[in-house]
Amino acid sequence: MNNSQINRLKDKTFNYFGIFCTLIGLVILAFFIGSIFYDGLRRIDWDFLTSLPSRKAEKAGILTAWVGSIWIVIFTFIIVVPLGISAGIYLEEYAKKSRLSSLIEVNISNLAGVPSIIYGLLSLEIFVRLFGMGNSILAGSCTLALLVLPIVIVATREALKAVPHSIRAASYALGASKWQTVWEQVLPASFGGILTGVILAISRAVGETAPLIVIGALLYVPFTPSSPMDEFTVLPIQIFNWISRPQHEFTTNAAAAIILLLLITFIMNGVAVYFRNKWQKKINW
Amino acid sequence: MENVLEAKNVNVFYGDFQALKNINMKFKKNAVTALIGPSGCGKSTYLRLFNRMNDYIDSFNMQGDIMVENKNIYNKEIVVEELRKKIGMVFQKPNPFPKSIFENVAYGLKIQGVTNKAVLKNAVRKALQQAALWDEVKLDLDKSALALSGGQQQRLCIARTLAVEPSIILMDEPTSALDPIATAKVEELIRELKQKYTIIIVTHNMQQASRISDYTAFFYMGEMIEYNKTDTIFTNPQHERTQNYITGRFG
Ligand SMILES: Nc1ncnc2c1ncn2[C@@H]1O[C@H](COP(=O)(O)OP(=O)(O)OP(=O)(O)O)[C@@H](O)[C@H]1O
Ligand SMILES: [Mg+2]
């Protein structure tokens, strides 16, 4: 074999190897989703959605879990949106470029990589004990807000950065202050990007389990929460709970709950993609 | 005619680099003054001095005075936002806000706190008429400004500037991104506007300078070489450099 034949062979081999690697990921995912649906789909009905948890698998429902998840999502949203967007605006529009600001920048990126259980431990000490929030929805939301804060900050900064400088110049030249320029022009123009980041952050928060277990979210909650100070459980914890039971029937429940959780995250990601595309089309610089 | 603007012993630096060297110049009221010169000679830098848009450049540093109606606009007590309501600016590339045509023109007034719908509507119409754009857009004021053609966008940017009712308008190569027809429209507009406004325009187009300006200043490497009536500059320049530049022998 001459040199070019060897190269061609290498090319071909790598091509097949690449296809093989891609397929592994896809096949495993498909298998996973398939088996979940096979186990769980028939379990999902109205009763399942509206029943309280129970010691008997056939009677157990996920009402408290999805209501808890919704509480958590809403409060996480309320906490993380003003904090994250304000921080992003400050860093991108106001902060002078200095040693300190680049130190902050690097650390925010680092924060995004901290294991979520560490956030749980931190929150246990600060929110649950020091601030006396107990293992409440509020404490859980604060924990998750902290966890996804870097995502929102980074997304906000990226979105602001994408607004061309000429827009700011035009606003200043008309006599607008910095605040007016940011508030009236830059923020609306970057709204799509920010929203996308927020949705992705929240969809990440929906699936988090470890930090909530650390701060003491309950495995068994026989009531739906009625205030942010109530104890709570969420979908992923309910799934964790059911899977750890020995009886096979509970595995079916877990599969059904996983389907719901997947559905929620897929929908949120879908909405995020939709907004991104819509805004990209509308604002074509 | 009285002078409305004056540069006194102005030196501008970007870090160590000196972009403008000891400029002294007075601008006549209700006249169009053209700034010409080869690329990089400091025309834009000079223009941005008058509405303090250079303030946003970190390495920017200046000495000397810029007088507007006999007040130094680089004094501490000057409120930049107020200054910019008096001195508007049109940029090289049309830069409409990603909003409706109406919102674009109304913005300058809205940020001043004008909320009355009727007042805003009137001002928007007047500004668009002045910018010779009204007839083309009066039926779709709610349409996105980004859907307009380049020439329309630039006239929109002019209308947006006029709506604030400045007395001086700075234009940095306002037609360089436009086709000949759109350029002709904007030039026509500039000739009309000088009845009411003092206009300073940067241009690379010699014909344009001679067509629309009353006075012309020639810049070269940060220095103001020659400043005179446009006719004189183009027919009887005093300096060889000016002569070479306007006849196209360099730059
Ligand atoms: N933000 C900046 N930082 C550093 N140097 C700058 C900056 N802006 C301009 N300069 C320099 O100052 C000089 C004058 O620039 P300016 O933009 O005023 O030129 P100009 O005459 O408008 O050129 P053109 O005709 O190409 O627009 C140039 O040498 C340029 O490199
Ligand atoms: Mg320039």
Short mmCIF file of N, CA and C in Angstrom, two decimals, chain B residues 105-250:
data_model
loop_
_atom_site.label_atom_id
_atom_site.label_comp_id
_atom_site.label_asym_id
_atom_site.label_seq_id
_atom_site.Cartn_x
_atom_site.Cartn_y
_atom_site.Cartn_z
N VAL B 105 -38.17 58.08 16.57
CA VAL B 105 -38.18 59.54 16.53
C VAL B 105 -38.60 60.12 17.87
N ALA B 106 -39.49 59.41 18.56
CA ALA B 106 -40.02 59.95 19.82
C ALA B 106 -39.04 59.78 20.99
N TYR B 107 -38.06 58.90 20.82
CA TYR B 107 -37.19 58.53 21.94
C TYR B 107 -36.53 59.73 22.63
N GLY B 108 -35.96 60.61 21.83
CA GLY B 108 -35.26 61.76 22.40
C GLY B 108 -36.15 62.60 23.30
N LEU B 109 -37.44 62.71 22.92
CA LEU B 109 -38.36 63.49 23.75
C LEU B 109 -38.82 62.69 24.96
N LYS B 110 -39.04 61.40 24.74
CA LYS B 110 -39.51 60.56 25.85
C LYS B 110 -38.51 60.56 27.00
N ILE B 111 -37.23 60.49 26.67
CA ILE B 111 -36.26 60.47 27.76
C ILE B 111 -36.15 61.82 28.45
N GLN B 112 -36.72 62.85 27.82
CA GLN B 112 -36.79 64.14 28.51
C GLN B 112 -38.04 64.23 29.37
N GLY B 113 -38.85 63.17 29.33
CA GLY B 113 -40.03 63.15 30.19
C GLY B 113 -41.31 63.56 29.50
N VAL B 114 -41.27 63.77 28.18
CA VAL B 114 -42.50 64.10 27.45
C VAL B 114 -43.36 62.84 27.32
N THR B 115 -44.59 62.87 27.82
CA THR B 115 -45.43 61.68 27.73
C THR B 115 -46.72 61.94 26.96
N ASN B 116 -47.07 63.21 26.81
CA ASN B 116 -48.31 63.57 26.13
C ASN B 116 -48.32 63.03 24.70
N LYS B 117 -49.31 62.16 24.42
CA LYS B 117 -49.37 61.48 23.11
C LYS B 117 -49.45 62.46 21.96
N ALA B 118 -50.32 63.47 22.12
CA ALA B 118 -50.53 64.42 21.02
C ALA B 118 -49.24 65.20 20.74
N VAL B 119 -48.57 65.61 21.80
CA VAL B 119 -47.31 66.35 21.63
C VAL B 119 -46.29 65.49 20.90
N LEU B 120 -46.19 64.24 21.34
CA LEU B 120 -45.22 63.33 20.71
C LEU B 120 -45.55 63.12 19.23
N LYS B 121 -46.83 62.89 18.96
CA LYS B 121 -47.25 62.63 17.57
C LYS B 121 -46.88 63.79 16.67
N ASN B 122 -47.18 64.99 17.17
CA ASN B 122 -46.87 66.20 16.42
C ASN B 122 -45.38 66.33 16.15
N ALA B 123 -44.61 66.11 17.21
CA ALA B 123 -43.16 66.26 17.08
C ALA B 123 -42.60 65.25 16.10
N VAL B 124 -43.12 64.02 16.17
CA VAL B 124 -42.64 62.97 15.27
C VAL B 124 -42.95 63.34 13.83
N ARG B 125 -44.17 63.82 13.60
CA ARG B 125 -44.53 64.17 12.22
C ARG B 125 -43.65 65.31 11.71
N LYS B 126 -43.48 66.32 12.55
CA LYS B 126 -42.69 67.48 12.14
C LYS B 126 -41.25 67.06 11.80
N ALA B 127 -40.68 66.23 12.67
CA ALA B 127 -39.29 65.82 12.46
C ALA B 127 -39.17 65.00 11.18
N LEU B 128 -40.14 64.10 10.95
CA LEU B 128 -40.08 63.27 9.75
C LEU B 128 -40.28 64.11 8.50
N GLN B 129 -41.13 65.14 8.59
CA GLN B 129 -41.31 66.03 7.45
C GLN B 129 -40.02 66.78 7.15
N GLN B 130 -39.41 67.30 8.21
CA GLN B 130 -38.14 68.03 8.04
C GLN B 130 -37.09 67.15 7.40
N ALA B 131 -37.11 65.86 7.76
CA ALA B 131 -36.10 64.95 7.24
C ALA B 131 -36.51 64.36 5.89
N ALA B 132 -37.61 64.89 5.32
CA ALA B 132 -38.11 64.46 4.02
C ALA B 132 -38.39 62.96 3.97
N LEU B 133 -38.92 62.44 5.05
CA LEU B 133 -39.21 61.00 5.12
C LEU B 133 -40.69 60.74 5.34
N TRP B 134 -41.41 61.79 5.73
CA TRP B 134 -42.80 61.64 6.16
C TRP B 134 -43.66 60.94 5.13
N ASP B 135 -43.59 61.39 3.87
CA ASP B 135 -44.48 60.83 2.84
C ASP B 135 -44.23 59.34 2.62
N GLU B 136 -42.99 58.92 2.84
CA GLU B 136 -42.68 57.51 2.60
C GLU B 136 -43.11 56.61 3.75
N VAL B 137 -43.24 57.15 4.95
CA VAL B 137 -43.49 56.27 6.09
C VAL B 137 -44.75 56.59 6.87
N LYS B 138 -45.50 57.61 6.43
CA LYS B 138 -46.60 58.07 7.28
C LYS B 138 -47.64 56.98 7.51
N LEU B 139 -47.73 56.01 6.60
CA LEU B 139 -48.74 54.97 6.77
C LEU B 139 -48.26 53.81 7.66
N ASP B 140 -46.96 53.69 7.83
CA ASP B 140 -46.52 52.62 8.73
C ASP B 140 -45.50 53.08 9.76
N LEU B 141 -45.95 53.98 10.58
CA LEU B 141 -45.11 54.48 11.66
C LEU B 141 -44.81 53.40 12.69
N ASP B 142 -45.67 52.36 12.70
CA ASP B 142 -45.48 51.30 13.70
C ASP B 142 -44.58 50.18 13.19
N LYS B 143 -44.17 50.31 11.93
CA LYS B 143 -43.30 49.29 11.36
C LYS B 143 -41.90 49.40 11.97
N SER B 144 -41.20 48.28 12.02
CA SER B 144 -39.84 48.30 12.57
C SER B 144 -38.93 49.17 11.71
N ALA B 145 -38.13 49.99 12.36
CA ALA B 145 -37.21 50.87 11.63
C ALA B 145 -36.18 50.06 10.86
N LEU B 146 -35.94 48.82 11.32
CA LEU B 146 -34.93 48.00 10.66
C LEU B 146 -35.40 47.51 9.30
N ALA B 147 -36.71 47.66 9.03
CA ALA B 147 -37.24 47.23 7.74
C ALA B 147 -37.06 48.30 6.66
N LEU B 148 -36.60 49.48 7.04
CA LEU B 148 -36.41 50.55 6.06
C LEU B 148 -35.13 50.32 5.26
N SER B 149 -35.05 50.98 4.10
CA SER B 149 -33.81 50.90 3.32
C SER B 149 -32.73 51.72 4.00
N GLY B 150 -31.48 51.51 3.59
CA GLY B 150 -30.37 52.23 4.21
C GLY B 150 -30.56 53.75 4.17
N GLY B 151 -30.96 54.26 3.00
CA GLY B 151 -31.15 55.69 2.86
C GLY B 151 -32.27 56.22 3.74
N GLN B 152 -33.36 55.42 3.81
CA GLN B 152 -34.47 55.81 4.69
C GLN B 152 -34.04 55.78 6.15
N GLN B 153 -33.26 54.75 6.49
CA GLN B 153 -32.78 54.65 7.87
C GLN B 153 -31.95 55.88 8.24
N GLN B 154 -31.10 56.32 7.31
CA GLN B 154 -30.26 57.47 7.64
C GLN B 154 -31.11 58.73 7.80
N ARG B 155 -32.13 58.88 6.96
CA ARG B 155 -33.01 60.04 7.13
C ARG B 155 -33.81 59.92 8.43
N LEU B 156 -34.13 58.69 8.80
CA LEU B 156 -34.79 58.48 10.09
C LEU B 156 -33.88 58.93 11.23
N CYS B 157 -32.61 58.59 11.12
CA CYS B 157 -31.65 58.99 12.16
C CYS B 157 -31.54 60.51 12.22
N ILE B 158 -31.63 61.15 11.05
CA ILE B 158 -31.61 62.61 11.04
C ILE B 158 -32.88 63.15 11.70
N ALA B 159 -34.03 62.54 11.37
CA ALA B 159 -35.29 62.96 11.97
C ALA B 159 -35.25 62.81 13.48
N ARG B 160 -34.68 61.71 13.91
CA ARG B 160 -34.57 61.42 15.34
C ARG B 160 -33.76 62.51 16.05
N THR B 161 -32.72 62.97 15.36
CA THR B 161 -31.89 64.04 15.91
C THR B 161 -32.65 65.36 15.93
N LEU B 162 -33.41 65.63 14.84
CA LEU B 162 -34.13 66.89 14.74
C LEU B 162 -35.24 67.00 15.78
N ALA B 163 -35.84 65.86 16.14
CA ALA B 163 -36.98 65.86 17.05
C ALA B 163 -36.62 66.49 18.40
N VAL B 164 -35.37 66.38 18.77
CA VAL B 164 -34.94 66.93 20.06
C VAL B 164 -34.74 68.45 19.96
N GLU B 165 -34.83 68.99 18.73
CA GLU B 165 -34.64 70.40 18.45
C GLU B 165 -33.30 70.93 18.93
N PRO B 166 -32.22 70.38 18.39
CA PRO B 166 -30.90 70.91 18.72
C PRO B 166 -30.68 72.19 17.92
N SER B 167 -29.59 72.89 18.19
CA SER B 167 -29.28 74.03 17.34
C SER B 167 -28.07 73.73 16.46
N ILE B 168 -27.33 72.70 16.86
CA ILE B 168 -26.15 72.32 16.09
C ILE B 168 -26.24 70.84 15.76
N ILE B 169 -25.89 70.46 14.52
CA ILE B 169 -25.90 69.04 14.17
C ILE B 169 -24.53 68.63 13.65
N LEU B 170 -24.00 67.57 14.25
CA LEU B 170 -22.72 67.01 13.81
C LEU B 170 -23.00 65.80 12.94
N MET B 171 -22.36 65.73 11.78
CA MET B 171 -22.59 64.58 10.89
C MET B 171 -21.24 63.97 10.50
N ASP B 172 -21.09 62.69 10.79
CA ASP B 172 -19.83 62.01 10.47
C ASP B 172 -20.03 61.13 9.25
N GLU B 173 -19.61 61.59 8.11
CA GLU B 173 -19.80 60.87 6.84
C GLU B 173 -21.20 60.28 6.72
N PRO B 174 -22.22 61.11 6.76
CA PRO B 174 -23.60 60.59 6.84
C PRO B 174 -24.05 59.87 5.58
N THR B 175 -23.35 60.06 4.46
CA THR B 175 -23.82 59.43 3.22
C THR B 175 -22.89 58.34 2.72
N SER B 176 -21.86 58.00 3.52
CA SER B 176 -20.88 57.07 2.98
C SER B 176 -21.45 55.66 2.83
N ALA B 177 -22.56 55.36 3.52
CA ALA B 177 -23.14 54.02 3.37
C ALA B 177 -24.34 54.03 2.43
N LEU B 178 -24.53 55.14 1.71
CA LEU B 178 -25.75 55.27 0.89
C LEU B 178 -25.45 55.27 -0.61
N ASP B 179 -26.45 54.90 -1.39
CA ASP B 179 -26.30 54.94 -2.84
C ASP B 179 -26.49 56.39 -3.34
N PRO B 180 -26.15 56.67 -4.61
CA PRO B 180 -26.19 58.05 -5.09
C PRO B 180 -27.54 58.75 -4.92
N ILE B 181 -28.63 58.01 -5.12
CA ILE B 181 -29.95 58.66 -5.02
C ILE B 181 -30.24 59.06 -3.58
N ALA B 182 -29.98 58.12 -2.66
CA ALA B 182 -30.19 58.42 -1.25
C ALA B 182 -29.26 59.54 -0.81
N THR B 183 -28.03 59.53 -1.34
CA THR B 183 -27.07 60.58 -1.00
C THR B 183 -27.60 61.94 -1.44
N ALA B 184 -28.13 62.00 -2.65
CA ALA B 184 -28.66 63.26 -3.16
C ALA B 184 -29.77 63.78 -2.25
N LYS B 185 -30.62 62.86 -1.78
CA LYS B 185 -31.71 63.27 -0.89
C LYS B 185 -31.18 63.85 0.40
N VAL B 186 -30.19 63.18 0.98
CA VAL B 186 -29.65 63.67 2.24
C VAL B 186 -28.95 65.02 2.04
N GLU B 187 -28.25 65.17 0.91
CA GLU B 187 -27.58 66.45 0.64
C GLU B 187 -28.59 67.59 0.52
N GLU B 188 -29.64 67.29 -0.22
CA GLU B 188 -30.73 68.25 -0.37
C GLU B 188 -31.24 68.69 1.01
N LEU B 189 -31.40 67.68 1.84
CA LEU B 189 -31.89 67.89 3.19
C LEU B 189 -30.95 68.80 3.99
N ILE B 190 -29.67 68.53 3.86
CA ILE B 190 -28.69 69.33 4.62
C ILE B 190 -28.76 70.79 4.19
N ARG B 191 -28.93 71.01 2.89
CA ARG B 191 -29.04 72.39 2.41
C ARG B 191 -30.26 73.09 3.01
N GLU B 192 -31.36 72.34 3.14
CA GLU B 192 -32.56 72.91 3.75
C GLU B 192 -32.34 73.23 5.22
N LEU B 193 -31.70 72.28 5.90
CA LEU B 193 -31.58 72.37 7.36
C LEU B 193 -30.74 73.56 7.80
N LYS B 194 -29.86 74.02 6.94
CA LYS B 194 -28.95 75.06 7.42
C LYS B 194 -29.66 76.40 7.65
N GLN B 195 -30.89 76.52 7.15
CA GLN B 195 -31.67 77.70 7.49
C GLN B 195 -31.79 77.83 9.01
N LYS B 196 -31.99 76.68 9.66
CA LYS B 196 -32.27 76.71 11.09
C LYS B 196 -31.12 76.19 11.95
N TYR B 197 -30.25 75.40 11.34
CA TYR B 197 -29.24 74.73 12.15
C TYR B 197 -27.84 75.07 11.71
N THR B 198 -26.92 74.92 12.66
CA THR B 198 -25.50 74.99 12.33
C THR B 198 -25.04 73.56 12.12
N ILE B 199 -24.41 73.30 10.98
CA ILE B 199 -24.06 71.91 10.66
C ILE B 199 -22.56 71.76 10.44
N ILE B 200 -22.00 70.76 11.08
CA ILE B 200 -20.61 70.40 10.81
C ILE B 200 -20.61 68.99 10.24
N ILE B 201 -20.03 68.83 9.07
CA ILE B 201 -20.11 67.53 8.40
C ILE B 201 -18.71 67.05 7.99
N VAL B 202 -18.44 65.80 8.33
CA VAL B 202 -17.20 65.16 7.89
C VAL B 202 -17.51 64.44 6.59
N THR B 203 -16.68 64.64 5.59
CA THR B 203 -16.93 63.90 4.35
C THR B 203 -15.63 63.58 3.62
N HIS B 204 -15.67 62.45 2.91
CA HIS B 204 -14.53 62.05 2.09
C HIS B 204 -14.78 62.41 0.64
N ASN B 205 -15.98 62.93 0.40
CA ASN B 205 -16.40 63.17 -0.97
C ASN B 205 -16.22 64.66 -1.29
N MET B 206 -15.24 64.96 -2.14
CA MET B 206 -14.92 66.36 -2.43
C MET B 206 -16.07 67.10 -3.09
N GLN B 207 -16.75 66.38 -4.02
CA GLN B 207 -17.89 67.02 -4.68
C GLN B 207 -18.95 67.38 -3.66
N GLN B 208 -19.14 66.46 -2.72
CA GLN B 208 -20.14 66.71 -1.70
C GLN B 208 -19.78 67.95 -0.89
N ALA B 209 -18.55 68.02 -0.46
CA ALA B 209 -18.11 69.18 0.32
C ALA B 209 -18.37 70.47 -0.47
N SER B 210 -18.02 70.45 -1.75
CA SER B 210 -18.18 71.69 -2.51
C SER B 210 -19.65 71.98 -2.79
N ARG B 211 -20.47 70.93 -2.91
CA ARG B 211 -21.89 71.15 -3.18
C ARG B 211 -22.62 71.73 -1.98
N ILE B 212 -22.36 71.19 -0.81
CA ILE B 212 -23.25 71.55 0.30
C ILE B 212 -22.66 72.49 1.35
N SER B 213 -21.33 72.68 1.37
CA SER B 213 -20.79 73.42 2.51
C SER B 213 -20.49 74.87 2.17
N ASP B 214 -20.54 75.71 3.19
CA ASP B 214 -20.18 77.12 3.05
C ASP B 214 -18.71 77.33 3.38
N TYR B 215 -18.26 76.54 4.39
CA TYR B 215 -16.86 76.64 4.80
C TYR B 215 -16.26 75.24 4.77
N THR B 216 -14.98 75.17 4.56
CA THR B 216 -14.30 73.88 4.54
C THR B 216 -12.98 73.98 5.31
N ALA B 217 -12.73 72.95 6.11
CA ALA B 217 -11.45 72.88 6.81
C ALA B 217 -10.73 71.63 6.39
N PHE B 218 -9.46 71.78 6.06
CA PHE B 218 -8.68 70.63 5.63
C PHE B 218 -7.75 70.19 6.76
N PHE B 219 -7.84 68.93 7.12
CA PHE B 219 -7.01 68.37 8.19
C PHE B 219 -5.98 67.43 7.59
N TYR B 220 -4.81 67.43 8.24
CA TYR B 220 -3.78 66.49 7.80
C TYR B 220 -2.96 66.06 9.01
N MET B 221 -2.96 64.78 9.28
CA MET B 221 -2.22 64.21 10.39
C MET B 221 -2.39 64.98 11.70
N GLY B 222 -3.63 65.22 12.04
CA GLY B 222 -3.92 65.84 13.33
C GLY B 222 -3.80 67.36 13.34
N GLU B 223 -3.38 67.94 12.21
CA GLU B 223 -3.29 69.40 12.17
C GLU B 223 -4.34 69.97 11.25
N MET B 224 -4.82 71.16 11.62
CA MET B 224 -5.74 71.84 10.73
C MET B 224 -4.89 72.70 9.81
N ILE B 225 -4.85 72.32 8.54
CA ILE B 225 -3.93 72.96 7.61
C ILE B 225 -4.53 74.26 7.06
N GLU B 226 -5.80 74.18 6.69
CA GLU B 226 -6.39 75.33 6.02
C GLU B 226 -7.89 75.38 6.27
N TYR B 227 -8.40 76.56 6.50
CA TYR B 227 -9.82 76.72 6.81
C TYR B 227 -10.29 78.00 6.16
N ASN B 228 -11.30 77.89 5.29
CA ASN B 228 -11.74 79.07 4.56
C ASN B 228 -13.12 78.84 3.97
N LYS B 229 -13.62 79.85 3.26
CA LYS B 229 -14.84 79.65 2.49
C LYS B 229 -14.62 78.50 1.52
N THR B 230 -15.65 77.69 1.34
CA THR B 230 -15.51 76.51 0.50
C THR B 230 -15.03 76.87 -0.91
N ASP B 231 -15.60 77.92 -1.46
CA ASP B 231 -15.19 78.37 -2.80
C ASP B 231 -13.69 78.58 -2.87
N THR B 232 -13.19 79.30 -1.89
CA THR B 232 -11.76 79.62 -1.87
C THR B 232 -10.91 78.36 -1.76
N ILE B 233 -11.34 77.47 -0.84
CA ILE B 233 -10.57 76.23 -0.66
C ILE B 233 -10.49 75.45 -1.97
N PHE B 234 -11.59 75.41 -2.68
CA PHE B 234 -11.60 74.57 -3.88
C PHE B 234 -11.06 75.25 -5.13
N THR B 235 -11.08 76.58 -5.14
CA THR B 235 -10.57 77.23 -6.35
C THR B 235 -9.19 77.82 -6.15
N ASN B 236 -8.90 78.20 -4.91
CA ASN B 236 -7.64 78.90 -4.71
C ASN B 236 -7.01 78.54 -3.36
N PRO B 237 -6.70 77.26 -3.14
CA PRO B 237 -6.15 76.86 -1.84
C PRO B 237 -4.77 77.48 -1.62
N GLN B 238 -4.50 77.82 -0.36
CA GLN B 238 -3.24 78.49 -0.02
C GLN B 238 -2.09 77.50 0.14
N HIS B 239 -2.44 76.25 0.50
CA HIS B 239 -1.37 75.29 0.79
C HIS B 239 -1.31 74.21 -0.27
N GLU B 240 -0.10 73.77 -0.52
CA GLU B 240 0.09 72.76 -1.55
C GLU B 240 -0.61 71.45 -1.16
N ARG B 241 -0.53 71.10 0.14
CA ARG B 241 -1.16 69.87 0.62
C ARG B 241 -2.66 69.86 0.33
N THR B 242 -3.29 71.01 0.60
CA THR B 242 -4.73 71.11 0.34
C THR B 242 -4.99 70.89 -1.14
N GLN B 243 -4.22 71.60 -1.93
CA GLN B 243 -4.33 71.49 -3.38
C GLN B 243 -4.23 70.04 -3.83
N ASN B 244 -3.19 69.36 -3.33
CA ASN B 244 -2.98 67.97 -3.72
C ASN B 244 -4.14 67.09 -3.28
N TYR B 245 -4.65 67.36 -2.11
CA TYR B 245 -5.72 66.50 -1.60
C TYR B 245 -7.01 66.69 -2.40
N ILE B 246 -7.40 67.94 -2.60
CA ILE B 246 -8.69 68.14 -3.28
C ILE B 246 -8.63 67.77 -4.75
N THR B 247 -7.45 67.78 -5.32
CA THR B 247 -7.38 67.34 -6.71
C THR B 247 -7.15 65.84 -6.80
N GLY B 248 -7.10 65.19 -5.65
CA GLY B 248 -7.05 63.74 -5.65
C GLY B 248 -5.66 63.18 -5.86
N ARG B 249 -4.63 64.00 -5.61
CA ARG B 249 -3.29 63.48 -5.85
C ARG B 249 -2.76 62.65 -4.69
N PHE B 250 -3.41 62.75 -3.53
CA PHE B 250 -3.09 61.80 -2.46
C PHE B 250 -4.29 61.70 -1.52
#
